[in-house]
Structure formats: C-alpha cells, structure tokens
Amino acid sequence: MSIYLLAFILASFILILSPGAALQFPNGDPRQPGDASLIGTIATSRKRIPLTRSCLFSKSTDFEVHRNWLAITHSLPLWDWYYENTSEWTLDYPPFFAYFEWIMSQVAKLADPAMLWVHNLEYDSWQTVYFQRWTVIVTELVLVYALQMFVDSTHGVSKRAAQAAAVSILLSPGLLIIDHIHFQYNGVMYGILIASLVLAKKKSSLLASGLVFAALLCMKHIYLYLAPAYFVYLLRVYCLSPKSVFRIQFFNCVKLGGGIVAIFAAAFGPFALRNQIPQIFSRLFPFSRGLCHAYWAPNVWAMYSFMDRLLIGLAPRIGLTVKVDALNSVTRGLVGDTSFAVLPDITPRMCFVLTLLFQAIPLVKLFMRPTWEGFIGGVTLCGYASFLFGWHVHEKAILLVIIPFSLIALKDRRYLGAFRPLAVAGHVSLFPLIFTPAEFPIKTIYTIFWLVLFLMAFDRLAPAPTRQRLFLFDRFSTIYITISIPLIFYCSLVHGIIFGKSLEFLPLMFTSSYSAIGVVGSWLGFMVVYFTE
C-alpha cells in the first residue's frame, strides 16, 4: 500500500506544484489533442490504489446493501423490487439506480451466482468482494470522462486551474472514504452531475444538460437538492428570451419539458402501471427518521444539538426545564427520534422552509444575471442550504457542496478563501465513517496529504481578485485549519488512549460540531463572495 500511496503523492506533487511540469500537457499546448492524457494518467494511477488501500476485505454495511440490491434486481420480477424486505437494507434509490444494479448483476452471476440469492444475507465470498470493489472502480471512469469534458471546455489561462480542480476531484479523499472504503457508487453519479454542469456552458447543449440532470434525479434523489438552481437557470437562459423575460421560447419549453417527461416515464412508468408510485415514494422519502443521523452531519442542527447538550448541564443553574425523556435522543439518531432536552424541537416542515428560503436567496441573483459561473455558484449554494438545514442529512452529502464548488474555487482568491474551510471541514467530518485501527492511517495520511497538496497548489493558481478580500474571513480560515490538526489527533488517537471504550460519542460530537463551524463559516463567506461578485 505504501508504495502506491507514495507514488501517487509524488506524481501528483510533480504534476501540480512543479514550476516546470505543473499541470503541463505533453505537447505544451493545452488546445492540442495531446492534452487528453493527463486526467487519464492520473486516473490510471488512482485505479490501482483502492484495492490495496481499502484492504479489499474491509467493508461497511453499505457493502451488504449493494449486494442485496444486486440480488433483488436479479432474482425478483420488477414489480417486487420495492416491496422486498427480507433484508433490512431494502431498495430505497430511484428506478434508474435499480436498473444500474440489474445491469451489474448480469456480470455478477459470472463471478459468483451465490451473491445474487436474496436470502443469502451477509454473503461475502472473496469473489463477491473483488467483484463489488471493481464495479466501483470501473464505473468511476464516468467521472474521469466528465472531468476531461470540464478541462476541454476551459481555455486560455484558466486551463491550468481547471486541470488542478479536475485532478483534486478525481483524487478526492471524500470519494476514497465513501466509495472505495465505505462502499458506494458516488463516483459515477458525480460524473453525471459534472457532465451536466459542463453541458450547461454552451447554449447549444443546454437541452442536453437538463436531460442529463433529469436522468441523474432518476438515479439518486438526493440531487433534488440542486434542482432549484437548474430550474432557474434553464428557465432563464433556455425557456425565456434573452431579450425579455416576458417572452417565452415555446419550442424550447416543449423540447425540455417533453424530454424530462420521457425520462421520468422511462424510470417510473413501469411501476406507475402497477400503482406502485406511493410505495416507491415511501422508500425514497422516509420522513419518520429523526432530525439528526446517529452521527451528526456537520450542519446547523449539529450546532443546535451541541448547544442542547451544553444547556443540559447549565439548565438547573439558569432555571431552564430539562425534558428527561429526551436526554439521549440527540445521540441516537433513531427512527422518529427528534426530541431535544432543552431547546425547542425541530420539525420537517421547519427544515423544508429554511432550506427553501436559503436556496431562494442566491437564485434571485442567478435569475437576474444567468452566467455559467453564477449557475455553478447557485448549484453550490443550493447544496449548502440543503446540507445545513435539511432533515436527517447524512455527512456524506457534503460532497454535494464540495464537488460543484471545486469547479469554481480557483476563479480568484476570494472564492478560494471560502473553499478552504469547506475542504478541511467536509473531509474531516467523514472520518467517523471508517473507524477501525487498520483504516486510521489510510484516511488520515491520505486526507492530510491531499489537503496540503491541493490547498498549496490552489493558493499558487488562484489569481488575485478584482474586489478586496475579506481580512477577517482570511484569518478565520487560517485559524480554523490550524486548529483542525490537534482535533484530528485527539479524536482519532488520544481520546481512545485516555478513556478507552467510555464516552465514545464525545469525539464524534467534537468532530461534528467543529466541522459544522467550518461548513457554516464557508457558507457565509461564499454568500458574501457570490453577492459582491
């Protein structure tokens, strides 16, 4: 493992930081065909790493989730997919992802047919492990292709910055932790998202951008959080006349609307014929779950929960009432468990209103000034709002913010200043996903190297802003990143040495609350940048 890791770090360091070779294309001209090899070269290097650095047989519950979905889609008729509940890990993704699992199952039966038996729970033969690991790696080539699209769509002096951003996404510790160790298929879906964002750059491919995003929604519904930005941007630049917002381009509306209807019909139509849409929606949107996950995602509700914990100790002294039956609720993340001991409870409706409000604010500007970079900023801020104020948000959803933000983080140093604390907080917040001693050096060393490598590279590549930078925010970013080092050290090592198995939730609470400060601070900083651009 160490040889691959060191080789990868050295290669990335040479490509990005070396004055002579940093992000240079083979023939020295970014407009020539030879530029296609850089992303491919880095991708090839990265593809060798996951099997060794994931230790192959180290896996989370998500490994069994996807094995079970392979079995469901392969062994049962279409109409039973969203009713099957032999395993607790029932199918709860939209139909296009289920079709994706079915396609993979046709190959899986050649590796080990036993993995496709619905009642073969927790089955993990070495053939199954190898097969599922390789499906993550192979399908991530969609991300490689999308990033190459992004690089190819950028010209002039911005080409080098686009190259750095693309490589940073491809080598993201977030994708390493979530996909290659924790085991999910985010790489392929973020590849589709990036492809859709890149297609929105040109007027000639706006329709394709909207249709690709519609297909993505039918693959994973979490991207609904970004849909308002797509709606506003496509409405303004594709459905309305550029000369007057009161003039509708009717034919464009028909093409876009008809295409979206056709895509959703292909996904949900077969189930609609059997009146199964309510059943599917009950799987996709389980609002019976609590406000916070068992491990708090680093958002506003993590800070709210942390404050509730603090007030429990202070309540008797300041005359506040403590609800005894709610004392443990914010640490459990149980279904339907949303009570706070001191502070008022939060409802799904409140989360929805707050999310919609803070999404709408930047979308007003996007409607008035519909540029591509403004669109990416709008998508990013929609991701922020949904992550910070959403109901039962998973920490993994931070990639909804990090990945689109990465595409514009190098626009200038003001953008980079807002991105830095997000990069640190977002990736550190993923550490609790993998918690065994064998995985500690992998997640820690890899993430720290990535942060040092790319934040240094980004600092060199980001141009000076046309507007004055925010002095206080720069200082916040520096102090925040500095404090993260002892926090990681304590939560990962020192706490276990001192307390052993007791107070296990304490480092999780520290990690979540500290990361929440970084994400919220980054959001506020980027809101200022977005509206003063």
PDB file of C-alpha atoms in Angstrom, residues 487 491 505-516:
ATOM      1  CA  LEU A 487      -8.592  17.993  16.870  1.00  0.00           C
ATOM      2  CA  CYS A 491     -10.399  12.398  18.293  1.00  0.00           C
ATOM      3  CA  PHE A 505     -19.775   9.786  21.495  1.00  0.00           C
ATOM      4  CA  LEU A 506     -17.552  12.630  22.704  1.00  0.00           C
ATOM      5  CA  PRO A 507     -15.016  12.618  19.820  1.00  0.00           C
ATOM      6  CA  LEU A 508     -17.886  12.231  17.351  1.00  0.00           C
ATOM      7  CA  MET A 509     -19.595  15.268  18.863  1.00  0.00           C
ATOM      8  CA  PHE A 510     -16.362  17.273  18.757  1.00  0.00           C
ATOM      9  CA  THR A 511     -15.701  16.299  15.136  1.00  0.00           C
ATOM     10  CA  SER A 512     -19.237  17.067  14.015  1.00  0.00           C
ATOM     11  CA  SER A 513     -19.537  20.369  15.893  1.00  0.00           C
ATOM     12  CA  TYR A 514     -16.104  21.611  14.844  1.00  0.00           C
ATOM     13  CA  SER A 515     -16.721  20.618  11.226  1.00  0.00           C
ATOM     14  CA  ALA A 516     -20.089  22.389  11.368  1.00  0.00           C
TER      15      ALA A 516
END
